[in-house]
Amino acid sequence: YNPQHKQWEFRYVEPYSGTWHEGTGRMEGGEMHLLQKTVRPDGAESLLRIRYYNITGNHFSWSSERSSDGGKKWTRGGSIEATRAK
């Protein structure tokens, strides 16, 4: 967490593919919004937006969108409804 920018910052590389990921996450109005940039070893880049919402102690909803043109056009990705196991 970077308190100066009031956001989470992350970077990691996938060990087998060599794909690089970096991004940020921040709370906005009770939702967590992540923006992640991915760079594959062949140089191809994409952006991923993830939104966590309907967040409670036992549940959250999750949706994603991906862009391969620098954020001009977004394609809807997956969605999840998660509930904590008892």
PDB file with one MODEL, atoms N, CA, C and O in Angstrom:
MODEL        1
ATOM      1  N   TYR A   1       0.838  -1.175   0.000  1.00  0.00           N
ATOM      2  CA  TYR A   1       0.000   0.000   0.000  1.00  0.00           C
ATOM      3  C   TYR A   1       0.884   1.239   0.000  1.00  0.00           C
ATOM      4  O   TYR A   1       1.825   1.327   0.788  1.00  0.00           O
ATOM      5  N   ASN A   2       0.593   2.187  -0.868  1.00  0.00           N
ATOM      6  CA  ASN A   2       1.329   3.437  -0.947  1.00  0.00           C
ATOM      7  C   ASN A   2       0.449   4.532  -0.336  1.00  0.00           C
ATOM      8  O   ASN A   2      -0.482   5.002  -0.989  1.00  0.00           O
ATOM      9  N   PRO A   3       0.726   4.944   0.899  1.00  0.00           N
ATOM     10  CA  PRO A   3      -0.138   5.937   1.552  1.00  0.00           C
ATOM     11  C   PRO A   3      -0.099   7.312   0.877  1.00  0.00           C
ATOM     12  O   PRO A   3      -1.074   8.060   0.946  1.00  0.00           O
ATOM     13  N   GLN A   4       1.007   7.646   0.233  1.00  0.00           N
ATOM     14  CA  GLN A   4       1.098   8.935  -0.453  1.00  0.00           C
ATOM     15  C   GLN A   4       0.089   9.007  -1.604  1.00  0.00           C
ATOM     16  O   GLN A   4      -0.545  10.042  -1.805  1.00  0.00           O
ATOM     17  N   HIS A   5      -0.061   7.909  -2.362  1.00  0.00           N
ATOM     18  CA  HIS A   5      -0.987   7.876  -3.487  1.00  0.00           C
ATOM     19  C   HIS A   5      -2.335   7.253  -3.130  1.00  0.00           C
ATOM     20  O   HIS A   5      -3.254   7.225  -3.948  1.00  0.00           O
ATOM     21  N   LYS A   6      -2.441   6.749  -1.878  1.00  0.00           N
ATOM     22  CA  LYS A   6      -3.673   6.113  -1.382  1.00  0.00           C
ATOM     23  C   LYS A   6      -4.137   4.987  -2.310  1.00  0.00           C
ATOM     24  O   LYS A   6      -5.303   4.917  -2.698  1.00  0.00           O
ATOM     25  N   GLN A   7      -3.182   4.104  -2.653  1.00  0.00           N
ATOM     26  CA  GLN A   7      -3.512   2.975  -3.514  1.00  0.00           C
ATOM     27  C   GLN A   7      -2.536   1.829  -3.266  1.00  0.00           C
ATOM     28  O   GLN A   7      -1.427   2.030  -2.772  1.00  0.00           O
ATOM     29  N   TRP A   8      -2.975   0.629  -3.620  1.00  0.00           N
ATOM     30  CA  TRP A   8      -2.108  -0.526  -3.604  1.00  0.00           C
ATOM     31  C   TRP A   8      -1.369  -0.560  -4.932  1.00  0.00           C
ATOM     32  O   TRP A   8      -1.924  -0.202  -5.970  1.00  0.00           O
ATOM     33  N   GLU A   9      -0.122  -0.989  -4.894  1.00  0.00           N
ATOM     34  CA  GLU A   9       0.694  -1.089  -6.097  1.00  0.00           C
ATOM     35  C   GLU A   9       1.307  -2.477  -6.128  1.00  0.00           C
ATOM     36  O   GLU A   9       1.819  -2.954  -5.115  1.00  0.00           O
ATOM     37  N   PHE A  10       1.257  -3.129  -7.281  1.00  0.00           N
ATOM     38  CA  PHE A  10       1.782  -4.485  -7.363  1.00  0.00           C
ATOM     39  C   PHE A  10       2.513  -4.703  -8.682  1.00  0.00           C
ATOM     40  O   PHE A  10       2.231  -4.059  -9.692  1.00  0.00           O
ATOM     41  N   ARG A  11       3.459  -5.633  -8.634  1.00  0.00           N
ATOM     42  CA  ARG A  11       4.244  -6.042  -9.792  1.00  0.00           C
ATOM     43  C   ARG A  11       4.619  -7.499  -9.592  1.00  0.00           C
ATOM     44  O   ARG A  11       5.012  -7.910  -8.500  1.00  0.00           O
ATOM     45  N   TYR A  12       4.491  -8.275 -10.661  1.00  0.00           N
ATOM     46  CA  TYR A  12       4.947  -9.662 -10.582  1.00  0.00           C
ATOM     47  C   TYR A  12       5.170 -10.212 -11.974  1.00  0.00           C
ATOM     48  O   TYR A  12       4.648  -9.688 -12.958  1.00  0.00           O
ATOM     49  N   VAL A  13       5.956 -11.279 -12.043  1.00  0.00           N
ATOM     50  CA  VAL A  13       6.218 -11.958 -13.302  1.00  0.00           C
ATOM     51  C   VAL A  13       5.780 -13.410 -13.145  1.00  0.00           C
ATOM     52  O   VAL A  13       6.021 -14.026 -12.107  1.00  0.00           O
ATOM     53  N   GLU A  14       5.137 -13.957 -14.176  1.00  0.00           N
ATOM     54  CA  GLU A  14       4.771 -15.368 -14.163  1.00  0.00           C
ATOM     55  C   GLU A  14       6.035 -16.173 -14.421  1.00  0.00           C
ATOM     56  O   GLU A  14       6.687 -15.966 -15.445  1.00  0.00           O
ATOM     57  N   PRO A  15       6.400 -17.078 -13.529  1.00  0.00           N
ATOM     58  CA  PRO A  15       7.697 -17.742 -13.631  1.00  0.00           C
ATOM     59  C   PRO A  15       7.888 -18.603 -14.874  1.00  0.00           C
ATOM     60  O   PRO A  15       9.012 -18.707 -15.365  1.00  0.00           O
ATOM     61  N   TYR A  16       6.845 -19.220 -15.398  1.00  0.00           N
ATOM     62  CA  TYR A  16       7.031 -20.125 -16.541  1.00  0.00           C
ATOM     63  C   TYR A  16       6.868 -19.426 -17.879  1.00  0.00           C
ATOM     64  O   TYR A  16       7.538 -19.783 -18.848  1.00  0.00           O
ATOM     65  N   SER A  17       5.977 -18.422 -17.948  1.00  0.00           N
ATOM     66  CA  SER A  17       5.753 -17.747 -19.232  1.00  0.00           C
ATOM     67  C   SER A  17       6.595 -16.491 -19.394  1.00  0.00           C
ATOM     68  O   SER A  17       6.832 -16.049 -20.518  1.00  0.00           O
ATOM     69  N   GLY A  18       7.054 -15.905 -18.284  1.00  0.00           N
ATOM     70  CA  GLY A  18       7.803 -14.659 -18.351  1.00  0.00           C
ATOM     71  C   GLY A  18       6.928 -13.435 -18.569  1.00  0.00           C
ATOM     72  O   GLY A  18       7.434 -12.352 -18.862  1.00  0.00           O
ATOM     73  N   THR A  19       5.614 -13.603 -18.428  1.00  0.00           N
ATOM     74  CA  THR A  19       4.692 -12.480 -18.599  1.00  0.00           C
ATOM     75  C   THR A  19       4.778 -11.560 -17.396  1.00  0.00           C
ATOM     76  O   THR A  19       4.750 -12.012 -16.251  1.00  0.00           O
ATOM     77  N   TRP A  20       4.885 -10.257 -17.666  1.00  0.00           N
ATOM     78  CA  TRP A  20       5.042  -9.231 -16.635  1.00  0.00           C
ATOM     79  C   TRP A  20       3.690  -8.567 -16.374  1.00  0.00           C
ATOM     80  O   TRP A  20       2.953  -8.256 -17.310  1.00  0.00           O
ATOM     81  N   HIS A  21       3.369  -8.351 -15.091  1.00  0.00           N
ATOM     82  CA  HIS A  21       2.138  -7.678 -14.688  1.00  0.00           C
ATOM     83  C   HIS A  21       2.492  -6.570 -13.701  1.00  0.00           C
ATOM     84  O   HIS A  21       3.345  -6.749 -12.831  1.00  0.00           O
ATOM     85  N   GLU A  22       1.835  -5.437 -13.843  1.00  0.00           N
ATOM     86  CA  GLU A  22       1.962  -4.382 -12.841  1.00  0.00           C
ATOM     87  C   GLU A  22       0.660  -3.604 -12.816  1.00  0.00           C
ATOM     88  O   GLU A  22      -0.028  -3.477 -13.829  1.00  0.00           O
ATOM     89  N   GLY A  23       0.337  -3.090 -11.653  1.00  0.00           N
ATOM     90  CA  GLY A  23      -0.921  -2.362 -11.579  1.00  0.00           C
ATOM     91  C   GLY A  23      -1.135  -1.670 -10.256  1.00  0.00           C
ATOM     92  O   GLY A  23      -0.262  -1.619  -9.390  1.00  0.00           O
ATOM     93  N   THR A  24      -2.340  -1.139 -10.141  1.00  0.00           N
ATOM     94  CA  THR A  24      -2.741  -0.405  -8.956  1.00  0.00           C
ATOM     95  C   THR A  24      -4.152  -0.829  -8.555  1.00  0.00           C
ATOM     96  O   THR A  24      -4.928  -1.322  -9.374  1.00  0.00           O
ATOM     97  N   GLY A  25      -4.456  -0.630  -7.307  1.00  0.00           N
ATOM     98  CA  GLY A  25      -5.796  -0.876  -6.791  1.00  0.00           C
ATOM     99  C   GLY A  25      -6.150   0.209  -5.805  1.00  0.00           C
ATOM    100  O   GLY A  25      -5.319   0.637  -5.004  1.00  0.00           O
ATOM    101  N   ARG A  26      -7.392   0.652  -5.869  1.00  0.00           N
ATOM    102  CA  ARG A  26      -7.826   1.678  -4.911  1.00  0.00           C
ATOM    103  C   ARG A  26      -9.300   1.524  -4.615  1.00  0.00           C
ATOM    104  O   ARG A  26     -10.080   1.073  -5.454  1.00  0.00           O
ATOM    105  N   MET A  27      -9.666   1.907  -3.401  1.00  0.00           N
ATOM    106  CA  MET A  27     -11.063   1.896  -2.992  1.00  0.00           C
ATOM    107  C   MET A  27     -11.734   3.145  -3.544  1.00  0.00           C
ATOM    108  O   MET A  27     -11.202   4.250  -3.436  1.00  0.00           O
ATOM    109  N   GLU A  28     -12.904   2.957  -4.134  1.00  0.00           N
ATOM    110  CA  GLU A  28     -13.699   4.068  -4.668  1.00  0.00           C
ATOM    111  C   GLU A  28     -15.154   3.814  -4.303  1.00  0.00           C
ATOM    112  O   GLU A  28     -15.797   2.931  -4.872  1.00  0.00           O
ATOM    113  N   GLY A  29     -15.671   4.584  -3.361  1.00  0.00           N
ATOM    114  CA  GLY A  29     -17.066   4.469  -2.987  1.00  0.00           C
ATOM    115  C   GLY A  29     -17.494   3.090  -2.533  1.00  0.00           C
ATOM    116  O   GLY A  29     -18.578   2.640  -2.905  1.00  0.00           O
ATOM    117  N   GLY A  30     -16.692   2.407  -1.748  1.00  0.00           N
ATOM    118  CA  GLY A  30     -17.037   1.083  -1.264  1.00  0.00           C
ATOM    119  C   GLY A  30     -16.721  -0.041  -2.239  1.00  0.00           C
ATOM    120  O   GLY A  30     -17.046  -1.197  -1.967  1.00  0.00           O
ATOM    121  N   GLU A  31     -16.100   0.271  -3.360  1.00  0.00           N
ATOM    122  CA  GLU A  31     -15.688  -0.728  -4.341  1.00  0.00           C
ATOM    123  C   GLU A  31     -14.173  -0.710  -4.468  1.00  0.00           C
ATOM    124  O   GLU A  31     -13.538   0.324  -4.261  1.00  0.00           O
ATOM    125  N   MET A  32     -13.595  -1.859  -4.808  1.00  0.00           N
ATOM    126  CA  MET A  32     -12.159  -1.936  -5.078  1.00  0.00           C
ATOM    127  C   MET A  32     -11.992  -1.993  -6.587  1.00  0.00           C
ATOM    128  O   MET A  32     -12.570  -2.856  -7.247  1.00  0.00           O
ATOM    129  N   HIS A  33     -11.195  -1.067  -7.141  1.00  0.00           N
ATOM    130  CA  HIS A  33     -10.944  -0.998  -8.580  1.00  0.00           C
ATOM    131  C   HIS A  33      -9.462  -1.265  -8.834  1.00  0.00           C
ATOM    132  O   HIS A  33      -8.599  -0.574  -8.292  1.00  0.00           O
ATOM    133  N   LEU A  34      -9.173  -2.266  -9.657  1.00  0.00           N
ATOM    134  CA  LEU A  34      -7.803  -2.590 -10.035  1.00  0.00           C
ATOM    135  C   LEU A  34      -7.601  -2.296 -11.516  1.00  0.00           C
ATOM    136  O   LEU A  34      -8.491  -2.534 -12.333  1.00  0.00           O
ATOM    137  N   LEU A  35      -6.445  -1.786 -11.848  1.00  0.00           N
ATOM    138  CA  LEU A  35      -6.047  -1.603 -13.238  1.00  0.00           C
ATOM    139  C   LEU A  35      -4.684  -2.253 -13.387  1.00  0.00           C
ATOM    140  O   LEU A  35      -3.731  -1.882 -12.701  1.00  0.00           O
ATOM    141  N   GLN A  36      -4.594  -3.226 -14.288  1.00  0.00           N
ATOM    142  CA  GLN A  36      -3.372  -4.006 -14.448  1.00  0.00           C
ATOM    143  C   GLN A  36      -2.898  -3.964 -15.891  1.00  0.00           C
ATOM    144  O   GLN A  36      -3.685  -4.152 -16.819  1.00  0.00           O
ATOM    145  N   LYS A  37      -1.613  -3.715 -16.074  1.00  0.00           N
ATOM    146  CA  LYS A  37      -0.981  -3.773 -17.394  1.00  0.00           C
ATOM    147  C   LYS A  37      -0.209  -5.081 -17.480  1.00  0.00           C
ATOM    148  O   LYS A  37       0.519  -5.440 -16.554  1.00  0.00           O
ATOM    149  N   THR A  38      -0.369  -5.791 -18.589  1.00  0.00           N
ATOM    150  CA  THR A  38       0.324  -7.056 -18.823  1.00  0.00           C
ATOM    151  C   THR A  38       1.192  -6.925 -20.062  1.00  0.00           C
ATOM    152  O   THR A  38       0.744  -6.421 -21.092  1.00  0.00           O
ATOM    153  N   VAL A  39       2.435  -7.379 -19.963  1.00  0.00           N
ATOM    154  CA  VAL A  39       3.354  -7.388 -21.104  1.00  0.00           C
ATOM    155  C   VAL A  39       3.883  -8.809 -21.251  1.00  0.00           C
ATOM    156  O   VAL A  39       4.561  -9.327 -20.363  1.00  0.00           O
ATOM    157  N   ARG A  40       3.563  -9.432 -22.383  1.00  0.00           N
ATOM    158  CA  ARG A  40       4.044 -10.781 -22.670  1.00  0.00           C
ATOM    159  C   ARG A  40       5.478 -10.723 -23.190  1.00  0.00           C
ATOM    160  O   ARG A  40       5.930  -9.665 -23.629  1.00  0.00           O
ATOM    161  N   PRO A  41       6.199 -11.841 -23.147  1.00  0.00           N
ATOM    162  CA  PRO A  41       7.578 -11.854 -23.648  1.00  0.00           C
ATOM    163  C   PRO A  41       7.708 -11.414 -25.108  1.00  0.00           C
ATOM    164  O   PRO A  41       8.759 -10.910 -25.503  1.00  0.00           O
ATOM    165  N   ASP A  42       6.647 -11.599 -25.924  1.00  0.00           N
ATOM    166  CA  ASP A  42       6.715 -11.163 -27.327  1.00  0.00           C
ATOM    167  C   ASP A  42       6.447  -9.668 -27.487  1.00  0.00           C
ATOM    168  O   ASP A  42       6.432  -9.155 -28.607  1.00  0.00           O
ATOM    169  N   GLY A  43       6.233  -8.961 -26.359  1.00  0.00           N
ATOM    170  CA  GLY A  43       6.018  -7.520 -26.382  1.00  0.00           C
ATOM    171  C   GLY A  43       4.558  -7.092 -26.444  1.00  0.00           C
ATOM    172  O   GLY A  43       4.263  -5.906 -26.296  1.00  0.00           O
ATOM    173  N   ALA A  44       3.636  -8.030 -26.659  1.00  0.00           N
ATOM    174  CA  ALA A  44       2.204  -7.689 -26.702  1.00  0.00           C
ATOM    175  C   ALA A  44       1.745  -7.199 -25.338  1.00  0.00           C
ATOM    176  O   ALA A  44       2.075  -7.791 -24.310  1.00  0.00           O
ATOM    177  N   GLU A  45       0.976  -6.103 -25.338  1.00  0.00           N
ATOM    178  CA  GLU A  45       0.496  -5.508 -24.097  1.00  0.00           C
ATOM    179  C   GLU A  45      -1.020  -5.529 -24.055  1.00  0.00           C
ATOM    180  O   GLU A  45      -1.691  -5.471 -25.086  1.00  0.00           O
ATOM    181  N   SER A  46      -1.549  -5.612 -22.833  1.00  0.00           N
ATOM    182  CA  SER A  46      -2.986  -5.486 -22.638  1.00  0.00           C
ATOM    183  C   SER A  46      -3.241  -4.853 -21.274  1.00  0.00           C
ATOM    184  O   SER A  46      -2.378  -4.858 -20.396  1.00  0.00           O
ATOM    185  N   LEU A  47      -4.436  -4.314 -21.122  1.00  0.00           N
ATOM    186  CA  LEU A  47      -4.882  -3.740 -19.863  1.00  0.00           C
ATOM    187  C   LEU A  47      -6.055  -4.566 -19.346  1.00  0.00           C
ATOM    188  O   LEU A  47      -6.874  -5.053 -20.126  1.00  0.00           O
ATOM    189  N   LEU A  48      -6.129  -4.717 -18.048  1.00  0.00           N
ATOM    190  CA  LEU A  48      -7.213  -5.432 -17.403  1.00  0.00           C
ATOM    191  C   LEU A  48      -7.771  -4.547 -16.298  1.00  0.00           C
ATOM    192  O   LEU A  48      -7.034  -4.072 -15.434  1.00  0.00           O
ATOM    193  N   ARG A  49      -9.092  -4.330 -16.337  1.00  0.00           N
ATOM    194  CA  ARG A  49      -9.777  -3.610 -15.250  1.00  0.00           C
ATOM    195  C   ARG A  49     -10.599  -4.632 -14.479  1.00  0.00           C
ATOM    196  O   ARG A  49     -11.351  -5.411 -15.066  1.00  0.00           O
ATOM    197  N   ILE A  50     -10.451  -4.623 -13.171  1.00  0.00           N
ATOM    198  CA  ILE A  50     -11.224  -5.515 -12.316  1.00  0.00           C
ATOM    199  C   ILE A  50     -11.944  -4.656 -11.275  1.00  0.00           C
ATOM    200  O   ILE A  50     -11.365  -3.740 -10.691  1.00  0.00           O
ATOM    201  N   ARG A  51     -13.206  -4.975 -11.062  1.00  0.00           N
ATOM    202  CA  ARG A  51     -14.039  -4.244 -10.106  1.00  0.00           C
ATOM    203  C   ARG A  51     -14.609  -5.237  -9.097  1.00  0.00           C
ATOM    204  O   ARG A  51     -15.307  -6.178  -9.473  1.00  0.00           O
ATOM    205  N   TYR A  52     -14.308  -5.024  -7.810  1.00  0.00           N
ATOM    206  CA  TYR A  52     -14.903  -5.786  -6.716  1.00  0.00           C
ATOM    207  C   TYR A  52     -16.000  -4.903  -6.123  1.00  0.00           C
ATOM    208  O   TYR A  52     -15.749  -3.749  -5.778  1.00  0.00           O
ATOM    209  N   TYR A  53     -17.202  -5.438  -6.006  1.00  0.00           N
ATOM    210  CA  TYR A  53     -18.324  -4.642  -5.502  1.00  0.00           C
ATOM    211  C   TYR A  53     -19.273  -5.545  -4.722  1.00  0.00           C
ATOM    212  O   TYR A  53     -19.053  -6.754  -4.642  1.00  0.00           O
ATOM    213  N   ASN A  54     -20.333  -4.967  -4.142  1.00  0.00           N
ATOM    214  CA  ASN A  54     -21.233  -5.716  -3.248  1.00  0.00           C
ATOM    215  C   ASN A  54     -20.421  -6.420  -2.161  1.00  0.00           C
ATOM    216  O   ASN A  54     -20.687  -7.574  -1.826  1.00  0.00           O
ATOM    217  N   ILE A  55     -19.442  -5.723  -1.622  1.00  0.00           N
ATOM    218  CA  ILE A  55     -18.500  -6.324  -0.679  1.00  0.00           C
ATOM    219  C   ILE A  55     -19.107  -6.339   0.723  1.00  0.00           C
ATOM    220  O   ILE A  55     -19.502  -5.304   1.261  1.00  0.00           O
ATOM    221  N   THR A  56     -19.170  -7.538   1.295  1.00  0.00           N
ATOM    222  CA  THR A  56     -19.584  -7.697   2.695  1.00  0.00           C
ATOM    223  C   THR A  56     -18.557  -8.599   3.374  1.00  0.00           C
ATOM    224  O   THR A  56     -17.564  -8.984   2.757  1.00  0.00           O
ATOM    225  N   GLY A  57     -18.787  -8.933   4.624  1.00  0.00           N
ATOM    226  CA  GLY A  57     -17.880  -9.837   5.327  1.00  0.00           C
ATOM    227  C   GLY A  57     -17.875 -11.249   4.766  1.00  0.00           C
ATOM    228  O   GLY A  57     -16.921 -11.995   4.983  1.00  0.00           O
ATOM    229  N   ASN A  58     -18.929 -11.627   4.047  1.00  0.00           N
ATOM    230  CA  ASN A  58     -19.053 -12.994   3.547  1.00  0.00           C
ATOM    231  C   ASN A  58     -19.257 -13.101   2.036  1.00  0.00           C
ATOM    232  O   ASN A  58     -19.487 -14.197   1.525  1.00  0.00           O
ATOM    233  N   HIS A  59     -19.177 -11.987   1.320  1.00  0.00           N
ATOM    234  CA  HIS A  59     -19.521 -12.039  -0.102  1.00  0.00           C
ATOM    235  C   HIS A  59     -18.866 -10.881  -0.852  1.00  0.00           C
ATOM    236  O   HIS A  59     -18.594  -9.828  -0.276  1.00  0.00           O
ATOM    237  N   PHE A  60     -18.616 -11.094  -2.148  1.00  0.00           N
ATOM    238  CA  PHE A  60     -18.285  -9.993  -3.041  1.00  0.00           C
ATOM    239  C   PHE A  60     -18.662 -10.390  -4.461  1.00  0.00           C
ATOM    240  O   PHE A  60     -18.751 -11.574  -4.787  1.00  0.00           O
ATOM    241  N   SER A  61     -18.882  -9.389  -5.293  1.00  0.00           N
ATOM    242  CA  SER A  61     -19.085  -9.579  -6.727  1.00  0.00           C
ATOM    243  C   SER A  61     -17.841  -9.054  -7.422  1.00  0.00           C
ATOM    244  O   SER A  61     -17.169  -8.155  -6.917  1.00  0.00           O
ATOM    245  N   TRP A  62     -17.539  -9.623  -8.591  1.00  0.00           N
ATOM    246  CA  TRP A  62     -16.306  -9.313  -9.311  1.00  0.00           C
ATOM    247  C   TRP A  62     -16.612  -9.293 -10.792  1.00  0.00           C
ATOM    248  O   TRP A  62     -17.288 -10.190 -11.295  1.00  0.00           O
ATOM    249  N   SER A  63     -16.127  -8.284 -11.504  1.00  0.00           N
ATOM    250  CA  SER A  63     -16.263  -8.249 -12.959  1.00  0.00           C
ATOM    251  C   SER A  63     -14.986  -7.676 -13.561  1.00  0.00           C
ATOM    252  O   SER A  63     -14.251  -6.931 -12.912  1.00  0.00           O
ATOM    253  N   SER A  64     -14.735  -8.049 -14.842  1.00  0.00           N
ATOM    254  CA  SER A  64     -13.508  -7.595 -15.483  1.00  0.00           C
ATOM    255  C   SER A  64     -13.769  -7.172 -16.915  1.00  0.00           C
ATOM    256  O   SER A  64     -14.752  -7.569 -17.540  1.00  0.00           O
ATOM    257  N   GLU A  65     -12.851  -6.348 -17.415  1.00  0.00           N
ATOM    258  CA  GLU A  65     -12.835  -5.912 -18.806  1.00  0.00           C
ATOM    259  C   GLU A  65     -11.384  -5.879 -19.260  1.00  0.00           C
ATOM    260  O   GLU A  65     -10.487  -5.607 -18.463  1.00  0.00           O
ATOM    261  N   ARG A  66     -11.148  -6.159 -20.552  1.00  0.00           N
ATOM    262  CA  ARG A  66      -9.784  -6.174 -21.091  1.00  0.00           C
ATOM    263  C   ARG A  66      -9.701  -5.282 -22.320  1.00  0.00           C
ATOM    264  O   ARG A  66     -10.647  -5.185 -23.102  1.00  0.00           O
ATOM    265  N   SER A  67      -8.542  -4.628 -22.475  1.00  0.00           N
ATOM    266  CA  SER A  67      -8.274  -3.800 -23.646  1.00  0.00           C
ATOM    267  C   SER A  67      -6.915  -4.173 -24.207  1.00  0.00           C
ATOM    268  O   SER A  67      -5.954  -4.343 -23.456  1.00  0.00           O
ATOM    269  N   SER A  68      -6.830  -4.301 -25.523  1.00  0.00           N
ATOM    270  CA  SER A  68      -5.533  -4.561 -26.153  1.00  0.00           C
ATOM    271  C   SER A  68      -5.098  -3.393 -27.039  1.00  0.00           C
ATOM    272  O   SER A  68      -4.162  -3.515 -27.829  1.00  0.00           O
ATOM    273  N   ASP A  69      -5.799  -2.250 -26.896  1.00  0.00           N
ATOM    274  CA  ASP A  69      -5.447  -1.064 -27.690  1.00  0.00           C
ATOM    275  C   ASP A  69      -5.172   0.150 -26.805  1.00  0.00           C
ATOM    276  O   ASP A  69      -5.447   1.288 -27.187  1.00  0.00           O
ATOM    277  N   GLY A  70      -4.626  -0.111 -25.616  1.00  0.00           N
ATOM    278  CA  GLY A  70      -4.259   0.986 -24.728  1.00  0.00           C
ATOM    279  C   GLY A  70      -5.420   1.639 -24.010  1.00  0.00           C
ATOM    280  O   GLY A  70      -5.269   2.744 -23.488  1.00  0.00           O
ATOM    281  N   GLY A  71      -6.578   0.991 -23.966  1.00  0.00           N
ATOM    282  CA  GLY A  71      -7.723   1.517 -23.229  1.00  0.00           C
ATOM    283  C   GLY A  71      -8.744   2.239 -24.074  1.00  0.00           C
ATOM    284  O   GLY A  71      -9.675   2.835 -23.532  1.00  0.00           O
ATOM    285  N   LYS A  72      -8.596   2.204 -25.403  1.00  0.00           N
ATOM    286  CA  LYS A  72      -9.587   2.858 -26.276  1.00  0.00           C
ATOM    287  C   LYS A  72     -10.879   2.048 -26.338  1.00  0.00           C
ATOM    288  O   LYS A  72     -11.972   2.612 -26.291  1.00  0.00           O
ATOM    289  N   LYS A  73     -10.752   0.728 -26.443  1.00  0.00           N
ATOM    290  CA  LYS A  73     -11.909  -0.159 -26.517  1.00  0.00           C
ATOM    291  C   LYS A  73     -11.758  -1.243 -25.456  1.00  0.00           C
ATOM    292  O   LYS A  73     -10.682  -1.818 -25.295  1.00  0.00           O
ATOM    293  N   TRP A  74     -12.846  -1.520 -24.732  1.00  0.00           N
ATOM    294  CA  TRP A  74     -12.841  -2.520 -23.672  1.00  0.00           C
ATOM    295  C   TRP A  74     -13.794  -3.654 -24.035  1.00  0.00           C
ATOM    296  O   TRP A  74     -14.900  -3.423 -24.525  1.00  0.00           O
ATOM    297  N   THR A  75     -13.346  -4.881 -23.787  1.00  0.00           N
ATOM    298  CA  THR A  75     -14.159  -6.072 -24.005  1.00  0.00           C
ATOM    299  C   THR A  75     -14.499  -6.672 -22.652  1.00  0.00           C
ATOM    300  O   THR A  75     -13.630  -6.876 -21.804  1.00  0.00           O
ATOM    301  N   ARG A  76     -15.768  -6.945 -22.473  1.00  0.00           N
ATOM    302  CA  ARG A  76     -16.217  -7.503 -21.202  1.00  0.00           C
ATOM    303  C   ARG A  76     -15.582  -8.873 -20.981  1.00  0.00           C
ATOM    304  O   ARG A  76     -15.513  -9.705 -21.884  1.00  0.00           O
ATOM    305  N   GLY A  77     -15.128  -9.074 -19.763  1.00  0.00           N
ATOM    306  CA  GLY A  77     -14.517 -10.348 -19.397  1.00  0.00           C
ATOM    307  C   GLY A  77     -15.467 -11.157 -18.536  1.00  0.00           C
ATOM    308  O   GLY A  77     -16.674 -11.179 -18.780  1.00  0.00           O
ATOM    309  N   GLY A  78     -14.933 -11.805 -17.553  1.00  0.00           N
ATOM    310  CA  GLY A  78     -15.727 -12.664 -16.687  1.00  0.00           C
ATOM    311  C   GLY A  78     -16.350 -11.930 -15.528  1.00  0.00           C
ATOM    312  O   GLY A  78     -16.101 -10.745 -15.305  1.00  0.00           O
ATOM    313  N   SER A  79     -17.166 -12.661 -14.793  1.00  0.00           N
ATOM    314  CA  SER A  79     -17.763 -12.146 -13.566  1.00  0.00           C
ATOM    315  C   SER A  79     -17.858 -13.287 -12.557  1.00  0.00           C
ATOM    316  O   SER A  79     -17.950 -14.456 -12.930  1.00  0.00           O
ATOM    317  N   ILE A  80     -17.835 -12.935 -11.298  1.00  0.00           N
ATOM    318  CA  ILE A  80     -17.846 -13.917 -10.214  1.00  0.00           C
ATOM    319  C   ILE A  80     -18.770 -13.419  -9.117  1.00  0.00           C
ATOM    320  O   ILE A  80     -18.810 -12.223  -8.828  1.00  0.00           O
ATOM    321  N   GLU A  81     -19.505 -14.323  -8.513  1.00  0.00           N
ATOM    322  CA  GLU A  81     -20.216 -14.069  -7.257  1.00  0.00           C
ATOM    323  C   GLU A  81     -19.567 -14.998  -6.247  1.00  0.00           C
ATOM    324  O   GLU A  81     -19.694 -16.217  -6.356  1.00  0.00           O
ATOM    325  N   ALA A  82     -18.877 -14.440  -5.273  1.00  0.00           N
ATOM    326  CA  ALA A  82     -18.134 -15.247  -4.302  1.00  0.00           C
ATOM    327  C   ALA A  82     -18.773 -15.146  -2.926  1.00  0.00           C
ATOM    328  O   ALA A  82     -19.127 -14.059  -2.469  1.00  0.00           O
ATOM    329  N   THR A  83     -18.915 -16.296  -2.270  1.00  0.00           N
ATOM    330  CA  THR A  83     -19.454 -16.365  -0.910  1.00  0.00           C
ATOM    331  C   THR A  83     -18.509 -17.200  -0.062  1.00  0.00           C
ATOM    332  O   THR A  83     -18.056 -18.266  -0.480  1.00  0.00           O
ATOM    333  N   ARG A  84     -18.218 -16.707   1.126  1.00  0.00           N
ATOM    334  CA  ARG A  84     -17.302 -17.393   2.030  1.00  0.00           C
ATOM    335  C   ARG A  84     -17.912 -18.754   2.453  1.00  0.00           C
ATOM    336  O   ARG A  84     -19.092 -18.833   2.796  1.00  0.00           O
ATOM    337  N   ALA A  85     -17.096 -19.805   2.421  1.00  0.00           N
ATOM    338  CA  ALA A  85     -17.530 -21.109   2.875  1.00  0.00           C
ATOM    339  C   ALA A  85     -17.710 -21.087   4.385  1.00  0.00           C
ATOM    340  O   ALA A  85     -16.993 -20.377   5.090  1.00  0.00           O
ATOM    341  N   LYS A  86     -18.656 -21.854   4.875  1.00  0.00           N
ATOM    342  CA  LYS A  86     -18.894 -21.919   6.343  1.00  0.00           C
ATOM    343  C   LYS A  86     -17.898 -22.820   7.011  1.00  0.00           C
ATOM    344  O   LYS A  86     -17.942 -22.995   8.229  1.00  0.00           O
TER     345      LYS A  86
ENDMDL
END
